[in-house]
mmCIF file with all atom_site columns, C-alpha atoms in Angstrom:
data_model
loop_
_atom_site.group_PDB
_atom_site.id
_atom_site.type_symbol
_atom_site.label_atom_id
_atom_site.label_alt_id
_atom_site.label_comp_id
_atom_site.label_asym_id
_atom_site.label_entity_id
_atom_site.label_seq_id
_atom_site.pdbx_PDB_ins_code
_atom_site.Cartn_x
_atom_site.Cartn_y
_atom_site.Cartn_z
_atom_site.occupancy
_atom_site.B_iso_or_equiv
_atom_site.pdbx_formal_charge
_atom_site.auth_seq_id
_atom_site.auth_comp_id
_atom_site.auth_asym_id
_atom_site.auth_atom_id
_atom_site.pdbx_PDB_model_num
ATOM 1   C CA . UNK M 1 1   ? 134.843 107.571 49.937 1.00 96.00 ? 30  UNK M CA 1
ATOM 2   C CA . UNK M 1 2   ? 137.651 110.042 50.421 1.00 98.00 ? 31  UNK M CA 1
ATOM 3   C CA . UNK M 1 3   ? 141.294 108.185 50.408 1.00 98.00 ? 32  UNK M CA 1
ATOM 4   C CA . UNK M 1 4   ? 143.651 109.383 52.846 1.00 98.00 ? 33  UNK M CA 1
ATOM 5   C CA . UNK M 1 5   ? 147.281 109.012 52.035 1.00 97.00 ? 34  UNK M CA 1
ATOM 6   C CA . UNK M 1 6   ? 150.068 109.646 54.576 1.00 98.00 ? 35  UNK M CA 1
ATOM 7   C CA . UNK M 1 7   ? 153.878 109.744 54.092 1.00 98.00 ? 36  UNK M CA 1
ATOM 8   C CA . UNK M 1 8   ? 156.226 108.621 55.182 1.00 98.00 ? 37  UNK M CA 1
ATOM 9   C CA . UNK M 1 9   ? 154.889 105.268 56.311 1.00 97.00 ? 38  UNK M CA 1
ATOM 10  C CA . UNK M 1 10  ? 157.553 105.058 58.958 1.00 97.00 ? 39  UNK M CA 1
ATOM 11  C CA . UNK M 1 11  ? 160.440 107.048 59.795 1.00 97.00 ? 40  UNK M CA 1
ATOM 12  C CA . UNK M 1 12  ? 163.287 106.739 62.520 1.00 96.00 ? 41  UNK M CA 1
ATOM 13  C CA . UNK M 1 13  ? 164.416 110.026 64.339 1.00 96.00 ? 42  UNK M CA 1
ATOM 14  C CA . UNK M 1 14  ? 166.287 110.715 67.416 1.00 95.00 ? 43  UNK M CA 1
ATOM 15  C CA . UNK M 1 15  ? 165.353 112.772 70.423 1.00 95.00 ? 44  UNK M CA 1
ATOM 16  C CA . UNK M 1 16  ? 165.394 116.457 69.655 1.00 96.00 ? 45  UNK M CA 1
ATOM 17  C CA . UNK M 1 17  ? 164.748 116.195 66.057 1.00 97.00 ? 46  UNK M CA 1
ATOM 18  C CA . UNK M 1 18  ? 161.842 117.707 64.067 1.00 97.00 ? 47  UNK M CA 1
ATOM 19  C CA . UNK M 1 19  ? 159.571 115.421 62.559 1.00 97.00 ? 48  UNK M CA 1
ATOM 20  C CA . UNK M 1 20  ? 157.277 116.066 59.646 1.00 98.00 ? 49  UNK M CA 1
ATOM 21  C CA . UNK M 1 21  ? 154.368 113.989 58.384 1.00 98.00 ? 50  UNK M CA 1
ATOM 22  C CA . UNK M 1 22  ? 152.107 114.773 55.342 1.00 98.00 ? 51  UNK M CA 1
ATOM 23  C CA . UNK M 1 23  ? 148.540 113.573 54.643 1.00 98.00 ? 52  UNK M CA 1
ATOM 24  C CA . UNK M 1 24  ? 146.769 114.110 51.443 1.00 98.00 ? 53  UNK M CA 1
ATOM 25  C CA . UNK M 1 25  ? 143.307 113.655 50.706 1.00 98.00 ? 54  UNK M CA 1
ATOM 26  C CA . UNK M 1 26  ? 141.635 112.706 47.621 1.00 98.00 ? 55  UNK M CA 1
ATOM 27  C CA . UNK M 1 27  ? 139.602 115.708 47.453 1.00 98.00 ? 56  UNK M CA 1
ATOM 28  C CA . UNK M 1 28  ? 138.986 118.919 49.245 1.00 98.00 ? 57  UNK M CA 1
ATOM 29  C CA . UNK M 1 29  ? 138.275 118.513 52.896 1.00 98.00 ? 58  UNK M CA 1
ATOM 30  C CA . UNK M 1 30  ? 138.862 122.057 53.665 1.00 98.00 ? 59  UNK M CA 1
ATOM 31  C CA . UNK M 1 31  ? 140.000 121.827 57.384 1.00 97.00 ? 60  UNK M CA 1
ATOM 32  C CA . UNK M 1 32  ? 138.155 118.836 58.468 1.00 98.00 ? 61  UNK M CA 1
ATOM 33  C CA . UNK M 1 33  ? 141.117 117.072 59.383 1.00 98.00 ? 62  UNK M CA 1
ATOM 34  C CA . UNK M 1 34  ? 142.390 115.373 62.860 1.00 98.00 ? 63  UNK M CA 1
ATOM 35  C CA . UNK M 1 35  ? 145.826 114.001 63.959 1.00 98.00 ? 64  UNK M CA 1
ATOM 36  C CA . UNK M 1 36  ? 146.125 111.404 66.324 1.00 98.00 ? 65  UNK M CA 1
ATOM 37  C CA . UNK M 1 37  ? 148.845 109.611 68.208 1.00 98.00 ? 66  UNK M CA 1
ATOM 38  C CA . UNK M 1 38  ? 148.613 105.704 68.942 1.00 96.00 ? 67  UNK M CA 1
ATOM 39  C CA . UNK M 1 39  ? 150.708 103.617 71.189 1.00 95.00 ? 68  UNK M CA 1
ATOM 40  C CA . UNK M 1 40  ? 150.286 99.763  71.300 1.00 90.00 ? 69  UNK M CA 1
ATOM 41  C CA . UNK M 1 41  ? 147.748 98.834  73.867 1.00 90.00 ? 70  UNK M CA 1
ATOM 42  C CA . UNK M 1 42  ? 146.541 102.334 74.583 1.00 94.00 ? 71  UNK M CA 1
ATOM 43  C CA . UNK M 1 43  ? 143.731 104.320 73.371 1.00 94.00 ? 72  UNK M CA 1
ATOM 44  C CA . UNK M 1 44  ? 144.360 106.568 70.239 1.00 95.00 ? 73  UNK M CA 1
ATOM 45  C CA . UNK M 1 45  ? 144.881 110.225 71.485 1.00 97.00 ? 74  UNK M CA 1
ATOM 46  C CA . UNK M 1 46  ? 143.512 113.135 69.777 1.00 97.00 ? 75  UNK M CA 1
ATOM 47  C CA . UNK M 1 47  ? 146.369 115.861 69.338 1.00 98.00 ? 76  UNK M CA 1
ATOM 48  C CA . UNK M 1 48  ? 145.327 118.237 66.700 1.00 98.00 ? 77  UNK M CA 1
ATOM 49  C CA . UNK M 1 49  ? 141.544 118.919 65.370 1.00 97.00 ? 78  UNK M CA 1
ATOM 50  C CA . UNK M 1 50  ? 140.370 121.239 62.392 1.00 97.00 ? 79  UNK M CA 1
ATOM 51  C CA . UNK M 1 51  ? 143.760 120.670 60.782 1.00 98.00 ? 80  UNK M CA 1
ATOM 52  C CA . UNK M 1 52  ? 145.768 123.040 63.379 1.00 98.00 ? 81  UNK M CA 1
ATOM 53  C CA . UNK M 1 53  ? 143.994 123.389 66.651 1.00 97.00 ? 82  UNK M CA 1
ATOM 54  C CA . UNK M 1 54  ? 145.772 121.746 69.699 1.00 97.00 ? 83  UNK M CA 1
ATOM 55  C CA . UNK M 1 55  ? 143.687 119.583 72.121 1.00 96.00 ? 84  UNK M CA 1
ATOM 56  C CA . UNK M 1 56  ? 143.634 120.752 75.527 1.00 95.00 ? 85  UNK M CA 1
ATOM 57  C CA . UNK M 1 57  ? 146.551 119.445 77.306 1.00 96.00 ? 86  UNK M CA 1
ATOM 58  C CA . UNK M 1 58  ? 148.670 118.677 74.150 1.00 97.00 ? 87  UNK M CA 1
ATOM 59  C CA . UNK M 1 59  ? 152.034 119.822 74.387 1.00 97.00 ? 88  UNK M CA 1
ATOM 60  C CA . UNK M 1 60  ? 152.981 122.879 72.053 1.00 97.00 ? 89  UNK M CA 1
ATOM 61  C CA . UNK M 1 61  ? 155.739 120.909 70.074 1.00 97.00 ? 90  UNK M CA 1
ATOM 62  C CA . UNK M 1 62  ? 152.808 119.147 68.237 1.00 98.00 ? 91  UNK M CA 1
ATOM 63  C CA . UNK M 1 63  ? 151.752 121.274 65.228 1.00 98.00 ? 92  UNK M CA 1
ATOM 64  C CA . UNK M 1 64  ? 149.393 120.903 62.487 1.00 98.00 ? 93  UNK M CA 1
ATOM 65  C CA . UNK M 1 65  ? 148.745 123.059 59.244 1.00 98.00 ? 94  UNK M CA 1
ATOM 66  C CA . UNK M 1 66  ? 146.970 122.735 55.773 1.00 98.00 ? 95  UNK M CA 1
ATOM 67  C CA . UNK M 1 67  ? 143.766 123.079 54.231 1.00 98.00 ? 96  UNK M CA 1
ATOM 68  C CA . UNK M 1 68  ? 142.071 121.604 51.004 1.00 98.00 ? 97  UNK M CA 1
ATOM 69  C CA . UNK M 1 69  ? 143.676 118.409 50.188 1.00 98.00 ? 98  UNK M CA 1
ATOM 70  C CA . UNK M 1 70  ? 147.284 118.903 51.810 1.00 98.00 ? 99  UNK M CA 1
ATOM 71  C CA . UNK M 1 71  ? 148.120 118.788 55.252 1.00 98.00 ? 100 UNK M CA 1
ATOM 72  C CA . UNK M 1 72  ? 151.109 118.639 57.668 1.00 98.00 ? 101 UNK M CA 1
ATOM 73  C CA . UNK M 1 73  ? 152.162 117.625 61.033 1.00 98.00 ? 102 UNK M CA 1
ATOM 74  C CA . UNK M 1 74  ? 155.096 118.587 62.925 1.00 98.00 ? 103 UNK M CA 1
ATOM 75  C CA . UNK M 1 75  ? 156.662 117.477 66.208 1.00 98.00 ? 104 UNK M CA 1
ATOM 76  C CA . UNK M 1 76  ? 159.375 120.205 67.034 1.00 97.00 ? 105 UNK M CA 1
ATOM 77  C CA . UNK M 1 77  ? 161.834 118.598 69.293 1.00 95.00 ? 106 UNK M CA 1
ATOM 78  C CA . UNK M 1 78  ? 160.838 114.863 69.456 1.00 96.00 ? 107 UNK M CA 1
ATOM 79  C CA . UNK M 1 79  ? 160.629 113.532 72.883 1.00 96.00 ? 108 UNK M CA 1
ATOM 80  C CA . UNK M 1 80  ? 161.205 109.844 74.152 1.00 94.00 ? 109 UNK M CA 1
ATOM 81  C CA . UNK M 1 81  ? 157.229 109.770 74.850 1.00 95.00 ? 110 UNK M CA 1
ATOM 82  C CA . UNK M 1 82  ? 156.706 110.651 71.128 1.00 96.00 ? 111 UNK M CA 1
ATOM 83  C CA . UNK M 1 83  ? 157.661 107.365 69.686 1.00 94.00 ? 112 UNK M CA 1
ATOM 84  C CA . UNK M 1 84  ? 154.272 106.183 68.449 1.00 97.00 ? 113 UNK M CA 1
ATOM 85  C CA . UNK M 1 85  ? 152.077 105.921 65.245 1.00 97.00 ? 114 UNK M CA 1
ATOM 86  C CA . UNK M 1 86  ? 150.346 109.010 63.970 1.00 98.00 ? 115 UNK M CA 1
ATOM 87  C CA . UNK M 1 87  ? 147.557 109.041 61.725 1.00 97.00 ? 116 UNK M CA 1
ATOM 88  C CA . UNK M 1 88  ? 145.193 111.564 59.981 1.00 98.00 ? 117 UNK M CA 1
ATOM 89  C CA . UNK M 1 89  ? 141.455 111.246 59.943 1.00 98.00 ? 118 UNK M CA 1
ATOM 90  C CA . UNK M 1 90  ? 138.988 113.364 57.657 1.00 98.00 ? 119 UNK M CA 1
ATOM 91  C CA . UNK M 1 91  ? 135.635 114.112 58.763 1.00 97.00 ? 120 UNK M CA 1
ATOM 92  C CA . UNK M 1 92  ? 134.329 116.377 55.776 1.00 97.00 ? 121 UNK M CA 1
ATOM 93  C CA . UNK M 1 93  ? 132.290 113.482 54.328 1.00 96.00 ? 122 UNK M CA 1
ATOM 94  C CA . UNK M 1 94  ? 130.732 110.420 55.497 1.00 96.00 ? 123 UNK M CA 1
ATOM 95  C CA . UNK M 1 95  ? 131.939 107.648 55.935 1.00 97.00 ? 124 UNK M CA 1
ATOM 96  C CA . UNK M 1 96  ? 134.995 108.850 57.759 1.00 98.00 ? 125 UNK M CA 1
ATOM 97  C CA . UNK M 1 97  ? 138.249 107.710 56.784 1.00 98.00 ? 126 UNK M CA 1
ATOM 98  C CA . UNK M 1 98  ? 141.871 107.558 58.071 1.00 98.00 ? 127 UNK M CA 1
ATOM 99  C CA . UNK M 1 99  ? 145.268 107.583 56.963 1.00 97.00 ? 128 UNK M CA 1
ATOM 100 C CA . UNK M 1 100 ? 147.351 104.303 57.146 1.00 97.00 ? 129 UNK M CA 1
ATOM 101 C CA . UNK M 1 101 ? 149.533 106.106 59.715 1.00 97.00 ? 130 UNK M CA 1
ATOM 102 C CA . UNK M 1 102 ? 153.164 106.858 60.383 1.00 98.00 ? 131 UNK M CA 1
ATOM 103 C CA . UNK M 1 103 ? 155.243 105.071 62.662 1.00 97.00 ? 132 UNK M CA 1
ATOM 104 C CA . UNK M 1 104 ? 157.969 107.045 64.494 1.00 97.00 ? 133 UNK M CA 1
ATOM 105 C CA . UNK M 1 105 ? 160.565 104.774 66.130 1.00 94.00 ? 134 UNK M CA 1
ATOM 106 C CA . UNK M 1 106 ? 163.853 105.419 67.685 1.00 87.00 ? 135 UNK M CA 1
ATOM 107 C CA . UNK M 1 107 ? 166.914 105.799 65.426 1.00 85.00 ? 136 UNK M CA 1
ATOM 108 C CA . UNK R 2 1   ? 138.302 111.313 83.250 1.00 91.00 ? 15  UNK R CA 1
ATOM 109 C CA . UNK R 2 2   ? 136.083 109.912 80.553 1.00 95.00 ? 16  UNK R CA 1
ATOM 110 C CA . UNK R 2 3   ? 136.913 106.246 80.403 1.00 97.00 ? 17  UNK R CA 1
ATOM 111 C CA . UNK R 2 4   ? 135.639 103.832 77.340 1.00 97.00 ? 18  UNK R CA 1
ATOM 112 C CA . UNK R 2 5   ? 135.960 99.999  77.588 1.00 97.00 ? 19  UNK R CA 1
ATOM 113 C CA . UNK R 2 6   ? 135.285 97.595  75.061 1.00 98.00 ? 20  UNK R CA 1
ATOM 114 C CA . UNK R 2 7   ? 134.102 94.098  75.957 1.00 98.00 ? 21  UNK R CA 1
ATOM 115 C CA . UNK R 2 8   ? 132.887 90.966  74.236 1.00 97.00 ? 22  UNK R CA 1
ATOM 116 C CA . UNK R 2 9   ? 134.130 87.651  72.881 1.00 97.00 ? 23  UNK R CA 1
ATOM 117 C CA . UNK R 2 10  ? 137.394 87.572  71.541 1.00 96.00 ? 24  UNK R CA 1
ATOM 118 C CA . UNK R 2 11  ? 136.836 84.514  69.297 1.00 98.00 ? 25  UNK R CA 1
ATOM 119 C CA . UNK R 2 12  ? 133.705 84.422  66.721 1.00 98.00 ? 26  UNK R CA 1
ATOM 120 C CA . UNK R 2 13  ? 133.172 81.745  64.359 1.00 98.00 ? 27  UNK R CA 1
ATOM 121 C CA . UNK R 2 14  ? 132.524 82.306  60.780 1.00 98.00 ? 28  UNK R CA 1
ATOM 122 C CA . UNK R 2 15  ? 128.928 83.233  59.712 1.00 98.00 ? 29  UNK R CA 1
ATOM 123 C CA . UNK R 2 16  ? 128.150 83.922  63.286 1.00 98.00 ? 30  UNK R CA 1
ATOM 124 C CA . UNK R 2 17  ? 127.428 87.273  64.866 1.00 98.00 ? 31  UNK R CA 1
ATOM 125 C CA . UNK R 2 18  ? 129.907 89.469  66.499 1.00 98.00 ? 32  UNK R CA 1
ATOM 126 C CA . UNK R 2 19  ? 128.618 91.504  69.616 1.00 98.00 ? 33  UNK R CA 1
ATOM 127 C CA . UNK R 2 20  ? 130.452 94.158  71.485 1.00 98.00 ? 34  UNK R CA 1
ATOM 128 C CA . UNK R 2 21  ? 129.722 96.427  74.344 1.00 98.00 ? 35  UNK R CA 1
ATOM 129 C CA . UNK R 2 22  ? 131.376 99.682  74.978 1.00 98.00 ? 36  UNK R CA 1
ATOM 130 C CA . UNK R 2 23  ? 130.843 100.991 78.569 1.00 98.00 ? 37  UNK R CA 1
ATOM 131 C CA . UNK R 2 24  ? 131.295 104.604 79.271 1.00 98.00 ? 38  UNK R CA 1
ATOM 132 C CA . UNK R 2 25  ? 132.442 105.902 82.713 1.00 97.00 ? 39  UNK R CA 1
ATOM 133 C CA . UNK R 2 26  ? 133.642 109.241 84.173 1.00 96.00 ? 40  UNK R CA 1
ATOM 134 C CA . UNK R 2 27  ? 131.373 111.297 81.983 1.00 94.00 ? 41  UNK R CA 1
ATOM 135 C CA . UNK R 2 28  ? 128.178 111.741 80.527 1.00 94.00 ? 42  UNK R CA 1
ATOM 136 C CA . UNK R 2 29  ? 126.754 109.596 77.474 1.00 95.00 ? 43  UNK R CA 1
ATOM 137 C CA . UNK R 2 30  ? 124.421 112.111 76.411 1.00 94.00 ? 44  UNK R CA 1
ATOM 138 C CA . UNK R 2 31  ? 124.815 114.636 73.449 1.00 93.00 ? 45  UNK R CA 1
ATOM 139 C CA . UNK R 2 32  ? 127.484 112.673 71.960 1.00 96.00 ? 46  UNK R CA 1
ATOM 140 C CA . UNK R 2 33  ? 128.036 110.671 68.897 1.00 97.00 ? 47  UNK R CA 1
ATOM 141 C CA . UNK R 2 34  ? 129.429 107.211 69.793 1.00 98.00 ? 48  UNK R CA 1
ATOM 142 C CA . UNK R 2 35  ? 131.391 105.709 67.144 1.00 98.00 ? 49  UNK R CA 1
ATOM 143 C CA . UNK R 2 36  ? 132.917 102.068 66.461 1.00 98.00 ? 50  UNK R CA 1
ATOM 144 C CA . UNK R 2 37  ? 136.112 101.865 64.493 1.00 98.00 ? 51  UNK R CA 1
ATOM 145 C CA . UNK R 2 38  ? 138.128 98.759  63.660 1.00 98.00 ? 52  UNK R CA 1
ATOM 146 C CA . UNK R 2 39  ? 141.788 97.973  62.638 1.00 96.00 ? 53  UNK R CA 1
ATOM 147 C CA . UNK R 2 40  ? 142.758 94.626  61.093 1.00 95.00 ? 54  UNK R CA 1
ATOM 148 C CA . UNK R 2 41  ? 146.290 93.704  61.838 1.00 92.00 ? 55  UNK R CA 1
ATOM 149 C CA . UNK R 2 42  ? 148.901 95.618  59.704 1.00 89.00 ? 56  UNK R CA 1
ATOM 150 C CA . UNK R 2 43  ? 145.980 97.638  58.214 1.00 92.00 ? 57  UNK R CA 1
ATOM 151 C CA . UNK R 2 44  ? 144.683 101.047 58.664 1.00 93.00 ? 58  UNK R CA 1
ATOM 152 C CA . UNK R 2 45  ? 141.591 102.145 60.553 1.00 96.00 ? 59  UNK R CA 1
ATOM 153 C CA . UNK R 2 46  ? 137.969 101.633 59.350 1.00 98.00 ? 60  UNK R CA 1
ATOM 154 C CA . UNK R 2 47  ? 135.212 103.694 60.462 1.00 98.00 ? 61  UNK R CA 1
ATOM 155 C CA . UNK R 2 48  ? 132.124 101.248 61.148 1.00 98.00 ? 62  UNK R CA 1
ATOM 156 C CA . UNK R 2 49  ? 129.599 103.790 62.123 1.00 98.00 ? 63  UNK R CA 1
ATOM 157 C CA . UNK R 2 50  ? 128.155 106.110 64.714 1.00 98.00 ? 64  UNK R CA 1
ATOM 158 C CA . UNK R 2 51  ? 125.073 106.348 66.996 1.00 98.00 ? 65  UNK R CA 1
ATOM 159 C CA . UNK R 2 52  ? 123.907 109.456 68.824 1.00 97.00 ? 66  UNK R CA 1
ATOM 160 C CA . UNK R 2 53  ? 122.322 109.463 72.172 1.00 95.00 ? 67  UNK R CA 1
ATOM 161 C CA . UNK R 2 54  ? 118.824 109.752 70.475 1.00 94.00 ? 68  UNK R CA 1
ATOM 162 C CA . UNK R 2 55  ? 119.447 106.440 68.691 1.00 95.00 ? 69  UNK R CA 1
ATOM 163 C CA . UNK R 2 56  ? 120.110 107.829 65.629 1.00 97.00 ? 70  UNK R CA 1
ATOM 164 C CA . UNK R 2 57  ? 122.659 105.827 63.341 1.00 98.00 ? 71  UNK R CA 1
ATOM 165 C CA . UNK R 2 58  ? 124.943 106.359 60.515 1.00 97.00 ? 72  UNK R CA 1
ATOM 166 C CA . UNK R 2 59  ? 126.971 103.386 59.201 1.00 98.00 ? 73  UNK R CA 1
ATOM 167 C CA . UNK R 2 60  ? 129.756 102.805 56.497 1.00 98.00 ? 74  UNK R CA 1
ATOM 168 C CA . UNK R 2 61  ? 128.143 101.893 53.257 1.00 98.00 ? 75  UNK R CA 1
ATOM 169 C CA . UNK R 2 62  ? 130.669 99.109  52.927 1.00 97.00 ? 76  UNK R CA 1
ATOM 170 C CA . UNK R 2 63  ? 129.399 97.282  56.238 1.00 98.00 ? 77  UNK R CA 1
ATOM 171 C CA . UNK R 2 64  ? 125.821 98.750  56.368 1.00 97.00 ? 78  UNK R CA 1
ATOM 172 C CA . UNK R 2 65  ? 124.269 95.573  55.360 1.00 97.00 ? 79  UNK R CA 1
ATOM 173 C CA . UNK R 2 66  ? 125.638 93.862  58.337 1.00 98.00 ? 80  UNK R CA 1
ATOM 174 C CA . UNK R 2 67  ? 126.032 96.509  60.999 1.00 98.00 ? 81  UNK R CA 1
ATOM 175 C CA . UNK R 2 68  ? 123.693 97.298  63.915 1.00 98.00 ? 82  UNK R CA 1
ATOM 176 C CA . UNK R 2 69  ? 124.515 99.793  66.584 1.00 98.00 ? 83  UNK R CA 1
ATOM 177 C CA . UNK R 2 70  ? 122.231 100.467 69.756 1.00 98.00 ? 84  UNK R CA 1
ATOM 178 C CA . UNK R 2 71  ? 122.553 102.314 73.045 1.00 98.00 ? 85  UNK R CA 1
ATOM 179 C CA . UNK R 2 72  ? 121.460 102.097 76.470 1.00 97.00 ? 86  UNK R CA 1
ATOM 180 C CA . UNK R 2 73  ? 121.866 105.481 78.227 1.00 95.00 ? 87  UNK R CA 1
ATOM 181 C CA . UNK R 2 74  ? 120.632 104.319 81.497 1.00 96.00 ? 88  UNK R CA 1
ATOM 182 C CA . UNK R 2 75  ? 123.597 101.596 81.575 1.00 97.00 ? 89  UNK R CA 1
ATOM 183 C CA . UNK R 2 76  ? 125.885 104.156 79.420 1.00 97.00 ? 90  UNK R CA 1
ATOM 184 C CA . UNK R 2 77  ? 126.593 101.304 77.148 1.00 98.00 ? 91  UNK R CA 1
ATOM 185 C CA . UNK R 2 78  ? 126.706 101.378 73.587 1.00 98.00 ? 92  UNK R CA 1
ATOM 186 C CA . UNK R 2 79  ? 126.427 98.187  71.305 1.00 98.00 ? 93  UNK R CA 1
ATOM 187 C CA . UNK R 2 80  ? 127.660 96.723  68.077 1.00 98.00 ? 94  UNK R CA 1
ATOM 188 C CA . UNK R 2 81  ? 126.395 93.904  66.210 1.00 98.00 ? 95  UNK R CA 1
ATOM 189 C CA . UNK R 2 82  ? 127.931 92.443  63.119 1.00 98.00 ? 96  UNK R CA 1
ATOM 190 C CA . UNK R 2 83  ? 126.317 89.605  61.366 1.00 98.00 ? 97  UNK R CA 1
ATOM 191 C CA . UNK R 2 84  ? 127.706 87.054  58.759 1.00 98.00 ? 98  UNK R CA 1
ATOM 192 C CA . UNK R 2 85  ? 131.195 87.524  59.988 1.00 98.00 ? 99  UNK R CA 1
ATOM 193 C CA . UNK R 2 86  ? 134.224 86.175  57.872 1.00 98.00 ? 100 UNK R CA 1
ATOM 194 C CA . UNK R 2 87  ? 138.028 86.209  58.501 1.00 97.00 ? 101 UNK R CA 1
ATOM 195 C CA . UNK R 2 88  ? 138.132 89.603  57.087 1.00 97.00 ? 102 UNK R CA 1
ATOM 196 C CA . UNK R 2 89  ? 136.332 90.882  60.166 1.00 98.00 ? 103 UNK R CA 1
ATOM 197 C CA . UNK R 2 90  ? 139.188 90.060  62.375 1.00 98.00 ? 104 UNK R CA 1
ATOM 198 C CA . UNK R 2 91  ? 140.459 93.105  63.687 1.00 98.00 ? 105 UNK R CA 1
ATOM 199 C CA . UNK R 2 92  ? 140.893 95.459  67.059 1.00 97.00 ? 106 UNK R CA 1
ATOM 200 C CA . UNK R 2 93  ? 137.535 97.060  67.509 1.00 98.00 ? 107 UNK R CA 1
ATOM 201 C CA . UNK R 2 94  ? 137.572 100.459 69.092 1.00 98.00 ? 108 UNK R CA 1
ATOM 202 C CA . UNK R 2 95  ? 134.726 102.700 70.610 1.00 98.00 ? 109 UNK R CA 1
ATOM 203 C CA . UNK R 2 96  ? 135.169 106.336 70.304 1.00 98.00 ? 110 UNK R CA 1
ATOM 204 C CA . UNK R 2 97  ? 133.480 109.384 71.516 1.00 97.00 ? 111 UNK R CA 1
ATOM 205 C CA . UNK R 2 98  ? 132.967 112.423 69.383 1.00 96.00 ? 112 UNK R CA 1
ATOM 206 C CA . UNK R 2 99  ? 131.213 115.642 70.010 1.00 90.00 ? 113 UNK R CA 1
ATOM 207 C CA . UNK R 2 100 ? 130.249 116.431 66.256 1.00 82.00 ? 114 UNK R CA 1
ATOM 208 C CA . UNK R 2 101 ? 132.878 114.487 64.171 1.00 86.00 ? 115 UNK R CA 1
ATOM 209 C CA . UNK R 2 102 ? 136.199 114.711 66.386 1.00 94.00 ? 116 UNK R CA 1
ATOM 210 C CA . UNK R 2 103 ? 137.077 111.496 68.178 1.00 96.00 ? 117 UNK R CA 1
ATOM 211 C CA . UNK R 2 104 ? 138.057 112.991 71.419 1.00 95.00 ? 118 UNK R CA 1
ATOM 212 C CA . UNK R 2 105 ? 138.134 109.839 73.688 1.00 97.00 ? 119 UNK R CA 1
ATOM 213 C CA . UNK R 2 106 ? 138.601 106.201 72.564 1.00 97.00 ? 120 UNK R CA 1
ATOM 214 C CA . UNK R 2 107 ? 138.717 102.913 74.456 1.00 97.00 ? 121 UNK R CA 1
ATOM 215 C CA . UNK R 2 108 ? 141.969 100.867 74.258 1.00 95.00 ? 122 UNK R CA 1
ATOM 216 C CA . UNK R 2 109 ? 140.346 98.415  71.828 1.00 97.00 ? 123 UNK R CA 1
ATOM 217 C CA . UNK R 2 110 ? 139.500 94.716  72.048 1.00 97.00 ? 124 UNK R CA 1
ATOM 218 C CA . UNK R 2 111 ? 140.675 92.015  69.620 1.00 98.00 ? 125 UNK R CA 1
ATOM 219 C CA . UNK R 2 112 ? 138.055 89.862  67.888 1.00 98.00 ? 126 UNK R CA 1
ATOM 220 C CA . UNK R 2 113 ? 139.280 86.869  66.031 1.00 98.00 ? 127 UNK R CA 1
ATOM 221 C CA . UNK R 2 114 ? 136.942 85.246  63.641 1.00 98.00 ? 128 UNK R CA 1
ATOM 222 C CA . UNK R 2 115 ? 137.831 81.466  63.299 1.00 97.00 ? 129 UNK R CA 1
ATOM 223 C CA . UNK R 2 116 ? 136.178 78.206  63.305 1.00 95.00 ? 130 UNK R CA 1
#
């Protein structure tokens, strides 16, 4: 299975901050990577697909980049609604696997 | 607006079978993959498997010997069966739709606890 690592596991930030999360795959997954936002009790929400494409309706402050084994997810100008857990997901090879998640909370 | 709702017993005894249903509303069930994913408390997500509307399935090898998925397109429902459960199967179980391999809609999840 492809192992996905994420860092940091958690971070504290303020409204307006730039937040950067990284995801690393144990082998080359080209650009077969998605990013999701998850809030407790809510369905996870797709934000970024194919490493860098924004899902319809997702605010432009969310950005994804990378290819191969190293990927970055950025929030430019953190908003109050953005405090949540973010996780990556590779779909290059079955079984699909996920990063352990990064929790973004209020500083 | 597509809505997925997981349902089923919240408590299952060890060695018994966990059975869950995912009901789709607000959209078509056809021409999509339907996935089951779980998350034990404090741990990461684990993909259990997926079923296409044709009935074709793919399972995670780690669970393949115990998992069966099925689909009823007329009722817009997807089913998960996991046999011989143990405490390690305690988790929040999600269903998710995927056109190809991108999970674009998820249910909110249902907690299943395995305990005597």
